[in-house]
Amino acid sequence: MPEAFLLFSSNDNIRRMSLDTNNRAVIRLVNVKDARALDFNAHDMQIYWTDATERTISRAFLNGTNIEPIIEVDLAFPDGLAVDWIAQNLYWTDARTHRIEVSRLDGRHRKLLIWKDVWQPDELALDPVSG
């Protein structure tokens, strides 16, 4: 595996491109229909993504194994996603329900954070080191 790499999605697949070499790899993930947002937790080497068509948030190891849905209910259009690798929290947006939510990385302890005066939230950015 390359030291430095870029993760990106193209609807039904997630790809990894080395920044050290010319190596481009498709990470084989079954049942990805419409990957909208990605994030990576280097601590456990897992990719997290939202799938707008399946209405899920899932994770898998960087090599494509152990695909696991994290959030499968009450999602209308999961769009933005961010992993807080220090606090071990997962944040996401739902553009149709106008919400920003959080859970633990395994999907437990889900909590609605923002739902008032938010219109189609679709992106998130975190700075775990600064809090």
CSV table of N, CA, C and O in Angstrom, one decimal:
chain,number,residue,atom,x,y,z
A,1,MET,N,0.8,-1.2,0.0
A,1,MET,CA,0.0,0.0,0.0
A,1,MET,C,0.9,1.2,0.0
A,1,MET,O,1.9,1.3,0.7
A,2,PRO,N,0.5,2.2,-0.8
A,2,PRO,CA,1.3,3.5,-0.9
A,2,PRO,C,1.2,4.3,0.4
A,2,PRO,O,0.2,4.2,1.1
A,3,GLU,N,2.3,5.0,0.7
A,3,GLU,CA,2.3,5.9,1.9
A,3,GLU,C,1.3,7.0,1.8
A,3,GLU,O,0.5,7.2,2.7
A,4,ALA,N,1.3,7.7,0.7
A,4,ALA,CA,0.4,8.8,0.4
A,4,ALA,C,-0.6,8.4,-0.7
A,4,ALA,O,-0.1,7.9,-1.8
A,5,PHE,N,-1.9,8.6,-0.5
A,5,PHE,CA,-2.8,8.2,-1.6
A,5,PHE,C,-4.1,9.1,-1.5
A,5,PHE,O,-4.3,9.8,-0.5
A,6,LEU,N,-4.8,9.1,-2.6
A,6,LEU,CA,-6.0,9.9,-2.7
A,6,LEU,C,-7.2,8.9,-2.8
A,6,LEU,O,-7.1,8.0,-3.6
A,7,LEU,N,-8.2,9.1,-2.1
A,7,LEU,CA,-9.4,8.3,-2.2
A,7,LEU,C,-10.5,9.2,-2.9
A,7,LEU,O,-10.6,10.4,-2.6
A,8,PHE,N,-11.2,8.6,-3.8
A,8,PHE,CA,-12.3,9.3,-4.5
A,8,PHE,C,-13.3,8.3,-5.0
A,8,PHE,O,-13.0,7.1,-5.1
A,9,SER,N,-14.5,8.8,-5.2
A,9,SER,CA,-15.6,7.9,-5.6
A,9,SER,C,-16.1,8.4,-7.0
A,9,SER,O,-15.9,9.5,-7.4
A,10,SER,N,-16.6,7.4,-7.7
A,10,SER,CA,-17.2,7.6,-9.0
A,10,SER,C,-18.5,6.8,-9.1
A,10,SER,O,-18.5,5.7,-9.6
A,11,ASN,N,-19.5,7.3,-8.4
A,11,ASN,CA,-20.8,6.7,-8.3
A,11,ASN,C,-20.8,5.3,-7.7
A,11,ASN,O,-20.9,5.1,-6.5
A,12,ASP,N,-20.5,4.3,-8.5
A,12,ASP,CA,-20.7,2.9,-8.0
A,12,ASP,C,-19.3,2.2,-7.7
A,12,ASP,O,-19.3,1.0,-7.5
A,13,ASN,N,-18.3,3.0,-7.5
A,13,ASN,CA,-17.0,2.5,-7.0
A,13,ASN,C,-16.2,3.5,-6.3
A,13,ASN,O,-16.5,4.7,-6.4
A,14,ILE,N,-15.3,3.0,-5.5
A,14,ILE,CA,-14.4,3.9,-4.7
A,14,ILE,C,-13.0,3.5,-5.1
A,14,ILE,O,-12.7,2.3,-5.3
A,15,ARG,N,-12.2,4.5,-5.4
A,15,ARG,CA,-10.9,4.3,-5.9
A,15,ARG,C,-9.8,4.9,-5.0
A,15,ARG,O,-10.0,5.8,-4.3
A,16,ARG,N,-8.6,4.2,-5.1
A,16,ARG,CA,-7.5,4.7,-4.4
A,16,ARG,C,-6.4,5.0,-5.4
A,16,ARG,O,-6.0,4.1,-6.2
A,17,MET,N,-5.8,6.1,-5.4
A,17,MET,CA,-4.7,6.5,-6.3
A,17,MET,C,-3.4,6.9,-5.5
A,17,MET,O,-3.5,7.7,-4.6
A,18,SER,N,-2.4,6.2,-5.8
A,18,SER,CA,-1.1,6.5,-5.1
A,18,SER,C,-0.6,7.9,-5.5
A,18,SER,O,-0.7,8.3,-6.6
A,19,LEU,N,-0.1,8.6,-4.5
A,19,LEU,CA,0.5,9.9,-4.8
A,19,LEU,C,2.0,9.7,-5.0
A,19,LEU,O,2.7,10.7,-5.3
A,20,ASP,N,2.5,8.5,-4.7
A,20,ASP,CA,4.0,8.2,-4.8
A,20,ASP,C,4.3,7.6,-6.1
A,20,ASP,O,5.4,7.7,-6.6
A,21,THR,N,3.4,6.8,-6.7
A,21,THR,CA,3.6,6.1,-7.9
A,21,THR,C,2.5,6.4,-8.9
A,21,THR,O,1.5,7.1,-8.6
A,22,ASN,N,2.5,5.7,-10.0
A,22,ASN,CA,1.4,5.8,-11.0
A,22,ASN,C,0.3,4.8,-10.7
A,22,ASN,O,-0.5,4.5,-11.6
A,23,ASN,N,0.3,4.1,-9.6
A,23,ASN,CA,-0.6,3.0,-9.3
A,23,ASN,C,-2.0,3.6,-9.0
A,23,ASN,O,-2.2,4.4,-8.1
A,24,ARG,N,-3.0,3.1,-9.7
A,24,ARG,CA,-4.4,3.5,-9.5
A,24,ARG,C,-5.1,2.2,-9.3
A,24,ARG,O,-5.1,1.3,-10.1
A,25,ALA,N,-5.9,2.1,-8.2
A,25,ALA,CA,-6.6,0.9,-7.8
A,25,ALA,C,-8.0,1.2,-7.5
A,25,ALA,O,-8.4,2.1,-6.9
A,26,VAL,N,-8.9,0.3,-8.0
A,26,VAL,CA,-10.3,0.3,-7.6
A,26,VAL,C,-10.4,-0.6,-6.4
A,26,VAL,O,-10.0,-1.7,-6.4
A,27,ILE,N,-11.0,0.0,-5.4
A,27,ILE,CA,-11.3,-0.8,-4.2
A,27,ILE,C,-12.6,-1.5,-4.4
A,27,ILE,O,-13.6,-0.9,-4.6
A,28,ARG,N,-12.6,-2.8,-4.4
A,28,ARG,CA,-13.7,-3.6,-4.7
A,28,ARG,C,-14.7,-3.6,-3.6
A,28,ARG,O,-14.5,-4.2,-2.6
A,29,LEU,N,-15.8,-2.8,-3.7
A,29,LEU,CA,-16.8,-2.8,-2.7
A,29,LEU,C,-18.2,-3.1,-3.4
A,29,LEU,O,-18.6,-2.5,-4.3
A,30,VAL,N,-18.8,-4.2,-2.9
A,30,VAL,CA,-20.0,-4.7,-3.5
A,30,VAL,C,-21.2,-3.8,-3.1
A,30,VAL,O,-21.2,-3.3,-2.0
A,31,ASN,N,-22.1,-3.6,-4.0
A,31,ASN,CA,-23.4,-2.9,-3.7
A,31,ASN,C,-23.2,-1.4,-3.5
A,31,ASN,O,-24.1,-0.8,-2.9
A,32,VAL,N,-22.1,-0.8,-3.9
A,32,VAL,CA,-22.1,0.7,-3.9
A,32,VAL,C,-22.8,1.2,-5.1
A,32,VAL,O,-22.5,0.8,-6.2
A,33,LYS,N,-23.8,2.0,-4.9
A,33,LYS,CA,-24.6,2.5,-6.0
A,33,LYS,C,-24.3,3.9,-6.3
A,33,LYS,O,-24.3,4.3,-7.4
A,34,ASP,N,-24.3,4.8,-5.3
A,34,ASP,CA,-24.1,6.2,-5.5
A,34,ASP,C,-23.3,6.8,-4.3
A,34,ASP,O,-23.9,7.5,-3.5
A,35,ALA,N,-22.0,6.5,-4.3
A,35,ALA,CA,-21.2,7.0,-3.2
A,35,ALA,C,-21.0,8.5,-3.3
A,35,ALA,O,-20.6,9.0,-4.4
A,36,ARG,N,-21.5,9.2,-2.3
A,36,ARG,CA,-21.5,10.7,-2.3
A,36,ARG,C,-20.3,11.3,-1.6
A,36,ARG,O,-19.8,12.3,-2.0
A,37,ALA,N,-20.1,10.8,-0.4
A,37,ALA,CA,-19.0,11.4,0.4
A,37,ALA,C,-18.1,10.3,1.0
A,37,ALA,O,-18.6,9.2,1.2
A,38,LEU,N,-16.9,10.6,1.1
A,38,LEU,CA,-15.9,9.6,1.7
A,38,LEU,C,-15.1,10.2,2.8
A,38,LEU,O,-14.9,11.4,2.8
A,39,ASP,N,-14.7,9.4,3.7
A,39,ASP,CA,-13.7,9.8,4.7
A,39,ASP,C,-12.9,8.5,5.1
A,39,ASP,O,-13.4,7.4,4.8
A,40,PHE,N,-11.8,8.8,5.6
A,40,PHE,CA,-10.9,7.7,6.0
A,40,PHE,C,-10.4,7.8,7.4
A,40,PHE,O,-10.0,8.9,7.8
A,41,ASN,N,-10.3,6.7,8.1
A,41,ASN,CA,-9.8,6.7,9.5
A,41,ASN,C,-8.5,5.9,9.4
A,41,ASN,O,-8.5,4.7,9.3
A,42,ALA,N,-7.4,6.6,9.5
A,42,ALA,CA,-6.1,6.0,9.4
A,42,ALA,C,-5.8,5.1,10.6
A,42,ALA,O,-5.0,4.1,10.5
A,43,HIS,N,-6.4,5.4,11.7
A,43,HIS,CA,-6.2,4.6,12.9
A,43,HIS,C,-6.6,3.1,12.7
A,43,HIS,O,-5.9,2.2,13.1
A,44,ASP,N,-7.8,2.9,12.1
A,44,ASP,CA,-8.2,1.5,11.9
A,44,ASP,C,-8.2,1.1,10.4
A,44,ASP,O,-8.7,0.0,10.1
A,45,MET,N,-7.7,2.0,9.6
A,45,MET,CA,-7.6,1.7,8.1
A,45,MET,C,-8.9,1.4,7.4
A,45,MET,O,-9.0,0.5,6.6
A,46,GLN,N,-9.9,2.2,7.8
A,46,GLN,CA,-11.3,2.0,7.3
A,46,GLN,C,-11.8,3.2,6.5
A,46,GLN,O,-11.5,4.4,6.9
A,47,ILE,N,-12.5,2.9,5.4
A,47,ILE,CA,-13.1,3.9,4.6
A,47,ILE,C,-14.6,4.0,5.0
A,47,ILE,O,-15.2,3.0,5.3
A,48,TYR,N,-15.1,5.2,5.1
A,48,TYR,CA,-16.5,5.4,5.5
A,48,TYR,C,-17.1,6.2,4.3
A,48,TYR,O,-16.5,7.1,3.7
A,49,TRP,N,-18.3,5.8,3.9
A,49,TRP,CA,-19.0,6.5,2.8
A,49,TRP,C,-20.5,6.6,2.9
A,49,TRP,O,-21.1,5.7,3.6
A,50,THR,N,-21.1,7.6,2.3
A,50,THR,CA,-22.5,7.7,2.2
A,50,THR,C,-22.9,7.2,0.8
A,50,THR,O,-22.2,7.4,-0.2
A,51,ASP,N,-24.1,6.5,0.8
A,51,ASP,CA,-24.6,6.0,-0.5
A,51,ASP,C,-26.1,6.6,-0.6
A,51,ASP,O,-27.0,6.2,0.1
A,52,ALA,N,-26.2,7.5,-1.5
A,52,ALA,CA,-27.5,8.2,-1.6
A,52,ALA,C,-28.6,7.3,-2.2
A,52,ALA,O,-29.8,7.4,-1.8
A,53,THR,N,-28.3,6.4,-3.1
A,53,THR,CA,-29.3,5.5,-3.6
A,53,THR,C,-29.7,4.5,-2.6
A,53,THR,O,-30.9,4.2,-2.4
A,54,GLU,N,-28.8,3.9,-1.9
A,54,GLU,CA,-29.1,2.9,-0.9
A,54,GLU,C,-29.6,3.5,0.4
A,54,GLU,O,-30.1,2.8,1.3
A,55,ARG,N,-29.4,4.8,0.6
A,55,ARG,CA,-29.7,5.5,1.8
A,55,ARG,C,-29.1,4.9,3.0
A,55,ARG,O,-29.7,4.5,4.0
A,56,THR,N,-27.7,4.7,2.9
A,56,THR,CA,-27.0,4.1,4.0
A,56,THR,C,-25.6,4.8,4.2
A,56,THR,O,-25.2,5.6,3.3
A,57,ILE,N,-25.1,4.6,5.3
A,57,ILE,CA,-23.7,5.0,5.6
A,57,ILE,C,-23.0,3.7,5.9
A,57,ILE,O,-23.5,2.9,6.8
A,58,SER,N,-21.9,3.4,5.3
A,58,SER,CA,-21.2,2.1,5.4
A,58,SER,C,-19.7,2.4,5.7
A,58,SER,O,-19.2,3.5,5.5
A,59,ARG,N,-19.0,1.3,6.0
A,59,ARG,CA,-17.6,1.3,6.1
A,59,ARG,C,-17.0,0.0,5.7
A,59,ARG,O,-17.7,-1.0,5.6
A,60,ALA,N,-15.7,0.0,5.3
A,60,ALA,CA,-15.0,-1.2,5.0
A,60,ALA,C,-13.5,-0.9,5.2
A,60,ALA,O,-13.1,0.3,5.2
A,61,PHE,N,-12.7,-2.0,5.3
A,61,PHE,CA,-11.3,-1.8,5.3
A,61,PHE,C,-10.8,-1.3,4.0
A,61,PHE,O,-11.4,-1.5,2.9
A,62,LEU,N,-9.6,-0.7,4.0
A,62,LEU,CA,-9.0,-0.1,2.8
A,62,LEU,C,-8.9,-1.1,1.6
A,62,LEU,O,-8.9,-0.7,0.5
A,63,ASN,N,-8.7,-2.3,2.0
A,63,ASN,CA,-8.5,-3.4,0.9
A,63,ASN,C,-9.9,-3.9,0.4
A,63,ASN,O,-9.9,-4.8,-0.4
A,64,GLY,N,-11.0,-3.3,0.9
A,64,GLY,CA,-12.3,-3.6,0.4
A,64,GLY,C,-13.0,-4.7,1.2
A,64,GLY,O,-14.1,-5.1,0.8
A,65,THR,N,-12.4,-5.3,2.2
A,65,THR,CA,-13.0,-6.3,3.0
A,65,THR,C,-13.9,-5.8,4.1
A,65,THR,O,-13.7,-4.6,4.5
A,66,ASN,N,-14.7,-6.7,4.7
A,66,ASN,CA,-15.5,-6.4,5.8
A,66,ASN,C,-16.4,-5.2,5.6
A,66,ASN,O,-16.5,-4.3,6.5
A,67,ILE,N,-17.2,-5.2,4.5
A,67,ILE,CA,-18.1,-4.1,4.3
A,67,ILE,C,-19.2,-4.2,5.3
A,67,ILE,O,-19.8,-5.3,5.6
A,68,GLU,N,-19.5,-3.1,6.0
A,68,GLU,CA,-20.4,-3.1,7.1
A,68,GLU,C,-21.3,-1.8,7.0
A,68,GLU,O,-20.8,-0.7,7.1
A,69,PRO,N,-22.6,-2.0,6.9
A,69,PRO,CA,-23.5,-0.8,7.0
A,69,PRO,C,-23.5,-0.3,8.5
A,69,PRO,O,-23.6,-1.1,9.4
A,70,ILE,N,-23.3,1.0,8.6
A,70,ILE,CA,-23.3,1.6,9.9
A,70,ILE,C,-24.7,2.2,10.3
A,70,ILE,O,-25.2,2.0,11.4
A,71,ILE,N,-25.2,3.0,9.4
A,71,ILE,CA,-26.5,3.6,9.5
A,71,ILE,C,-27.4,3.2,8.3
A,71,ILE,O,-27.0,3.4,7.2
A,72,GLU,N,-28.5,2.6,8.7
A,72,GLU,CA,-29.4,2.1,7.6
A,72,GLU,C,-30.8,2.6,7.7
A,72,GLU,O,-31.6,2.3,6.8
A,73,VAL,N,-31.2,3.3,8.7
A,73,VAL,CA,-32.6,3.7,8.9
A,73,VAL,C,-32.6,5.2,9.0
A,73,VAL,O,-31.7,5.9,9.5
A,74,ASP,N,-33.8,5.8,8.6
A,74,ASP,CA,-34.0,7.2,8.8
A,74,ASP,C,-33.0,8.1,8.0
A,74,ASP,O,-32.6,9.1,8.6
A,75,LEU,N,-32.6,7.7,6.8
A,75,LEU,CA,-31.8,8.5,6.0
A,75,LEU,C,-32.5,8.8,4.7
A,75,LEU,O,-33.0,7.8,4.0
A,76,ALA,N,-32.7,10.0,4.3
A,76,ALA,CA,-33.4,10.4,3.1
A,76,ALA,C,-32.4,10.6,1.9
A,76,ALA,O,-32.6,10.1,0.8
A,77,PHE,N,-31.3,11.4,2.2
A,77,PHE,CA,-30.3,11.6,1.2
A,77,PHE,C,-29.0,11.9,1.9
A,77,PHE,O,-28.6,13.1,2.0
A,78,PRO,N,-28.3,10.9,2.4
A,78,PRO,CA,-27.1,11.1,3.1
A,78,PRO,C,-26.0,11.7,2.1
A,78,PRO,O,-25.8,11.1,1.1
A,79,ASP,N,-25.5,12.8,2.5
A,79,ASP,CA,-24.6,13.5,1.5
A,79,ASP,C,-23.2,13.7,2.1
A,79,ASP,O,-22.2,13.0,1.7
A,80,GLY,N,-23.0,14.7,3.0
A,80,GLY,CA,-21.7,15.0,3.5
A,80,GLY,C,-21.4,14.0,4.6
A,80,GLY,O,-22.2,13.4,5.3
A,81,LEU,N,-20.1,13.8,4.9
A,81,LEU,CA,-19.6,12.9,5.9
A,81,LEU,C,-18.2,13.3,6.4
A,81,LEU,O,-17.4,13.8,5.6
A,82,ALA,N,-18.0,13.1,7.7
A,82,ALA,CA,-16.7,13.4,8.3
A,82,ALA,C,-16.4,12.5,9.4
A,82,ALA,O,-17.3,12.3,10.3
A,83,VAL,N,-15.2,12.0,9.5
A,83,VAL,CA,-14.8,11.1,10.6
A,83,VAL,C,-13.9,11.9,11.6
A,83,VAL,O,-13.0,12.6,11.2
A,84,ASP,N,-14.3,11.9,12.9
A,84,ASP,CA,-13.5,12.5,13.9
A,84,ASP,C,-12.7,11.3,14.5
A,84,ASP,O,-13.2,10.6,15.3
A,85,TRP,N,-11.5,11.1,14.1
A,85,TRP,CA,-10.7,10.0,14.4
A,85,TRP,C,-10.2,10.1,15.9
A,85,TRP,O,-9.7,9.1,16.4
A,86,ILE,N,-10.2,11.2,16.5
A,86,ILE,CA,-9.8,11.4,17.8
A,86,ILE,C,-10.9,11.0,18.8
A,86,ILE,O,-10.7,10.1,19.7
A,87,ALA,N,-12.1,11.6,18.6
A,87,ALA,CA,-13.2,11.3,19.5
A,87,ALA,C,-14.0,10.0,19.1
A,87,ALA,O,-14.9,9.6,19.8
A,88,GLN,N,-13.6,9.5,17.9
A,88,GLN,CA,-14.3,8.3,17.4
A,88,GLN,C,-15.7,8.5,17.1
A,88,GLN,O,-16.6,7.6,17.3
A,89,ASN,N,-16.0,9.7,16.5
A,89,ASN,CA,-17.4,10.0,16.1
A,89,ASN,C,-17.5,10.1,14.5
A,89,ASN,O,-16.5,10.5,13.9
A,90,LEU,N,-18.7,9.9,14.1
A,90,LEU,CA,-19.0,10.0,12.6
A,90,LEU,C,-20.1,11.1,12.5
A,90,LEU,O,-21.1,11.0,13.1
A,91,TYR,N,-19.9,12.1,11.7
A,91,TYR,CA,-20.8,13.2,11.4
A,91,TYR,C,-21.3,13.0,10.0
A,91,TYR,O,-20.5,12.7,9.1
A,92,TRP,N,-22.6,13.3,9.7
A,92,TRP,CA,-23.1,13.3,8.4
A,92,TRP,C,-24.2,14.3,8.2
A,92,TRP,O,-24.8,14.8,9.2
A,93,THR,N,-24.4,14.7,6.9
A,93,THR,CA,-25.6,15.6,6.6
A,93,THR,C,-26.6,14.8,5.8
A,93,THR,O,-26.3,13.8,5.2
A,94,ASP,N,-27.8,15.2,5.9
A,94,ASP,CA,-28.9,14.7,5.1
A,94,ASP,C,-29.6,15.9,4.4
A,94,ASP,O,-30.3,16.7,5.1
A,95,ALA,N,-29.4,16.0,3.1
A,95,ALA,CA,-29.8,17.2,2.4
A,95,ALA,C,-31.3,17.3,2.3
A,95,ALA,O,-31.9,18.4,2.3
A,96,ARG,N,-32.0,16.2,2.3
A,96,ARG,CA,-33.5,16.2,2.2
A,96,ARG,C,-34.2,16.5,3.5
A,96,ARG,O,-35.2,17.2,3.5
A,97,THR,N,-33.7,16.0,4.6
A,97,THR,CA,-34.3,16.2,5.9
A,97,THR,C,-33.7,17.5,6.6
A,97,THR,O,-34.2,17.8,7.6
A,98,HIS,N,-32.7,18.1,5.9
A,98,HIS,CA,-32.1,19.3,6.4
A,98,HIS,C,-31.5,19.1,7.9
A,98,HIS,O,-31.7,19.9,8.8
A,99,ARG,N,-30.7,18.0,8.0
A,99,ARG,CA,-30.2,17.7,9.3
A,99,ARG,C,-28.7,17.4,9.3
A,99,ARG,O,-28.2,17.0,8.2
A,100,ILE,N,-28.1,17.6,10.4
A,100,ILE,CA,-26.7,17.2,10.6
A,100,ILE,C,-26.8,16.3,11.9
A,100,ILE,O,-27.3,16.7,12.9
A,101,GLU,N,-26.2,15.1,11.7
A,101,GLU,CA,-26.2,14.1,12.8
A,101,GLU,C,-24.9,13.6,13.2
A,101,GLU,O,-23.9,13.8,12.4
A,102,VAL,N,-24.8,12.9,14.3
A,102,VAL,CA,-23.5,12.3,14.8
A,102,VAL,C,-23.8,10.9,15.4
A,102,VAL,O,-24.9,10.7,15.9
A,103,SER,N,-22.9,10.1,15.3
A,103,SER,CA,-22.9,8.8,16.0
A,103,SER,C,-21.5,8.4,16.3
A,103,SER,O,-20.5,9.0,15.9
A,104,ARG,N,-21.3,7.3,17.1
A,104,ARG,CA,-20.0,6.7,17.2
A,104,ARG,C,-19.7,6.1,15.9
A,104,ARG,O,-20.5,5.9,15.0
A,105,LEU,N,-18.4,5.7,15.7
A,105,LEU,CA,-18.0,5.2,14.4
A,105,LEU,C,-18.7,3.9,14.1
A,105,LEU,O,-18.8,3.5,12.9
A,106,ASP,N,-19.2,3.1,15.0
A,106,ASP,CA,-19.9,1.9,14.8
A,106,ASP,C,-21.4,2.1,14.6
A,106,ASP,O,-22.2,1.2,14.5
A,107,GLY,N,-21.9,3.4,14.6
A,107,GLY,CA,-23.3,3.7,14.4
A,107,GLY,C,-24.1,3.8,15.7
A,107,GLY,O,-25.3,4.2,15.7
A,108,ARG,N,-23.5,3.4,16.8
A,108,ARG,CA,-24.2,3.5,18.1
A,108,ARG,C,-24.3,5.0,18.6
A,108,ARG,O,-23.6,5.8,18.1
A,109,HIS,N,-25.3,5.2,19.4
A,109,HIS,CA,-25.5,6.5,20.1
A,109,HIS,C,-25.7,7.7,19.1
A,109,HIS,O,-25.1,8.8,19.2
A,110,ARG,N,-26.6,7.4,18.1
A,110,ARG,CA,-26.9,8.4,17.1
A,110,ARG,C,-27.6,9.6,17.7
A,110,ARG,O,-28.5,9.4,18.6
A,111,LYS,N,-27.3,10.8,17.3
A,111,LYS,CA,-27.9,12.0,17.9
A,111,LYS,C,-28.0,13.0,16.8
A,111,LYS,O,-27.1,13.3,16.0
A,112,LEU,N,-29.2,13.7,16.8
A,112,LEU,CA,-29.5,14.8,15.9
A,112,LEU,C,-28.8,16.0,16.5
A,112,LEU,O,-29.1,16.4,17.6
A,113,LEU,N,-28.0,16.7,15.7
A,113,LEU,CA,-27.3,17.9,16.2
A,113,LEU,C,-28.0,19.2,15.7
A,113,LEU,O,-28.2,20.1,16.5
A,114,ILE,N,-28.2,19.3,14.4
A,114,ILE,CA,-28.8,20.5,13.9
A,114,ILE,C,-29.9,20.2,12.9
A,114,ILE,O,-29.7,19.3,12.0
A,115,TRP,N,-31.1,20.9,13.1
A,115,TRP,CA,-32.2,20.6,12.2
A,115,TRP,C,-33.0,21.9,11.9
A,115,TRP,O,-33.8,21.9,11.1
A,116,LYS,N,-32.7,22.9,12.6
A,116,LYS,CA,-33.4,24.2,12.5
A,116,LYS,C,-32.5,25.2,11.7
A,116,LYS,O,-31.3,25.3,11.9
A,117,ASP,N,-33.2,25.9,10.8
A,117,ASP,CA,-32.5,26.9,10.0
A,117,ASP,C,-31.3,26.4,9.2
A,117,ASP,O,-30.3,27.1,9.0
A,118,VAL,N,-31.4,25.1,8.7
A,118,VAL,CA,-30.4,24.5,7.8
A,118,VAL,C,-31.1,24.2,6.5
A,118,VAL,O,-32.1,23.5,6.6
A,119,TRP,N,-30.6,24.6,5.4
A,119,TRP,CA,-31.2,24.3,4.1
A,119,TRP,C,-30.2,23.4,3.3
A,119,TRP,O,-29.1,23.9,2.9
A,120,GLN,N,-30.6,22.2,3.0
A,120,GLN,CA,-29.8,21.3,2.2
A,120,GLN,C,-28.3,21.2,2.5
A,120,GLN,O,-27.5,21.5,1.7
A,121,PRO,N,-28.0,20.8,3.8
A,121,PRO,CA,-26.6,20.7,4.1
A,121,PRO,C,-26.0,19.5,3.3
A,121,PRO,O,-26.6,18.5,3.2
A,122,ASP,N,-24.8,19.8,2.7
A,122,ASP,CA,-24.3,18.7,1.8
A,122,ASP,C,-22.8,18.5,2.0
A,122,ASP,O,-22.2,17.6,1.4
A,123,GLU,N,-22.1,19.3,2.8
A,123,GLU,CA,-20.7,19.1,3.0
A,123,GLU,C,-20.4,19.3,4.5
A,123,GLU,O,-21.0,20.1,5.2
A,124,LEU,N,-19.3,18.6,5.0
A,124,LEU,CA,-18.8,18.8,6.3
A,124,LEU,C,-17.3,18.8,6.3
A,124,LEU,O,-16.7,18.1,5.5
A,125,ALA,N,-16.7,19.5,7.2
A,125,ALA,CA,-15.3,19.5,7.4
A,125,ALA,C,-15.0,19.6,8.9
A,125,ALA,O,-15.7,20.3,9.6
A,126,LEU,N,-14.1,18.8,9.4
A,126,LEU,CA,-13.7,18.7,10.8
A,126,LEU,C,-12.2,19.0,10.9
A,126,LEU,O,-11.5,18.6,10.1
A,127,ASP,N,-11.9,19.5,12.1
A,127,ASP,CA,-10.5,19.6,12.5
A,127,ASP,C,-10.4,19.0,13.9
A,127,ASP,O,-10.4,19.6,14.9
A,128,PRO,N,-10.2,17.6,13.9
A,128,PRO,CA,-10.2,16.9,15.2
A,128,PRO,C,-9.1,17.4,16.1
A,128,PRO,O,-9.3,17.4,17.3
A,129,VAL,N,-8.0,17.8,15.6
A,129,VAL,CA,-6.8,18.1,16.4
A,129,VAL,C,-7.1,19.4,17.2
A,129,VAL,O,-6.9,19.5,18.4
A,130,SER,N,-7.8,20.4,16.5
A,130,SER,CA,-8.1,21.7,17.2
A,130,SER,C,-9.4,21.7,18.0
A,130,SER,O,-9.7,22.6,18.7
A,131,GLY,N,-10.2,20.6,17.8
A,131,GLY,CA,-11.4,20.5,18.5
A,131,GLY,C,-12.5,21.2,17.8
A,131,GLY,O,-13.3,21.8,17.6
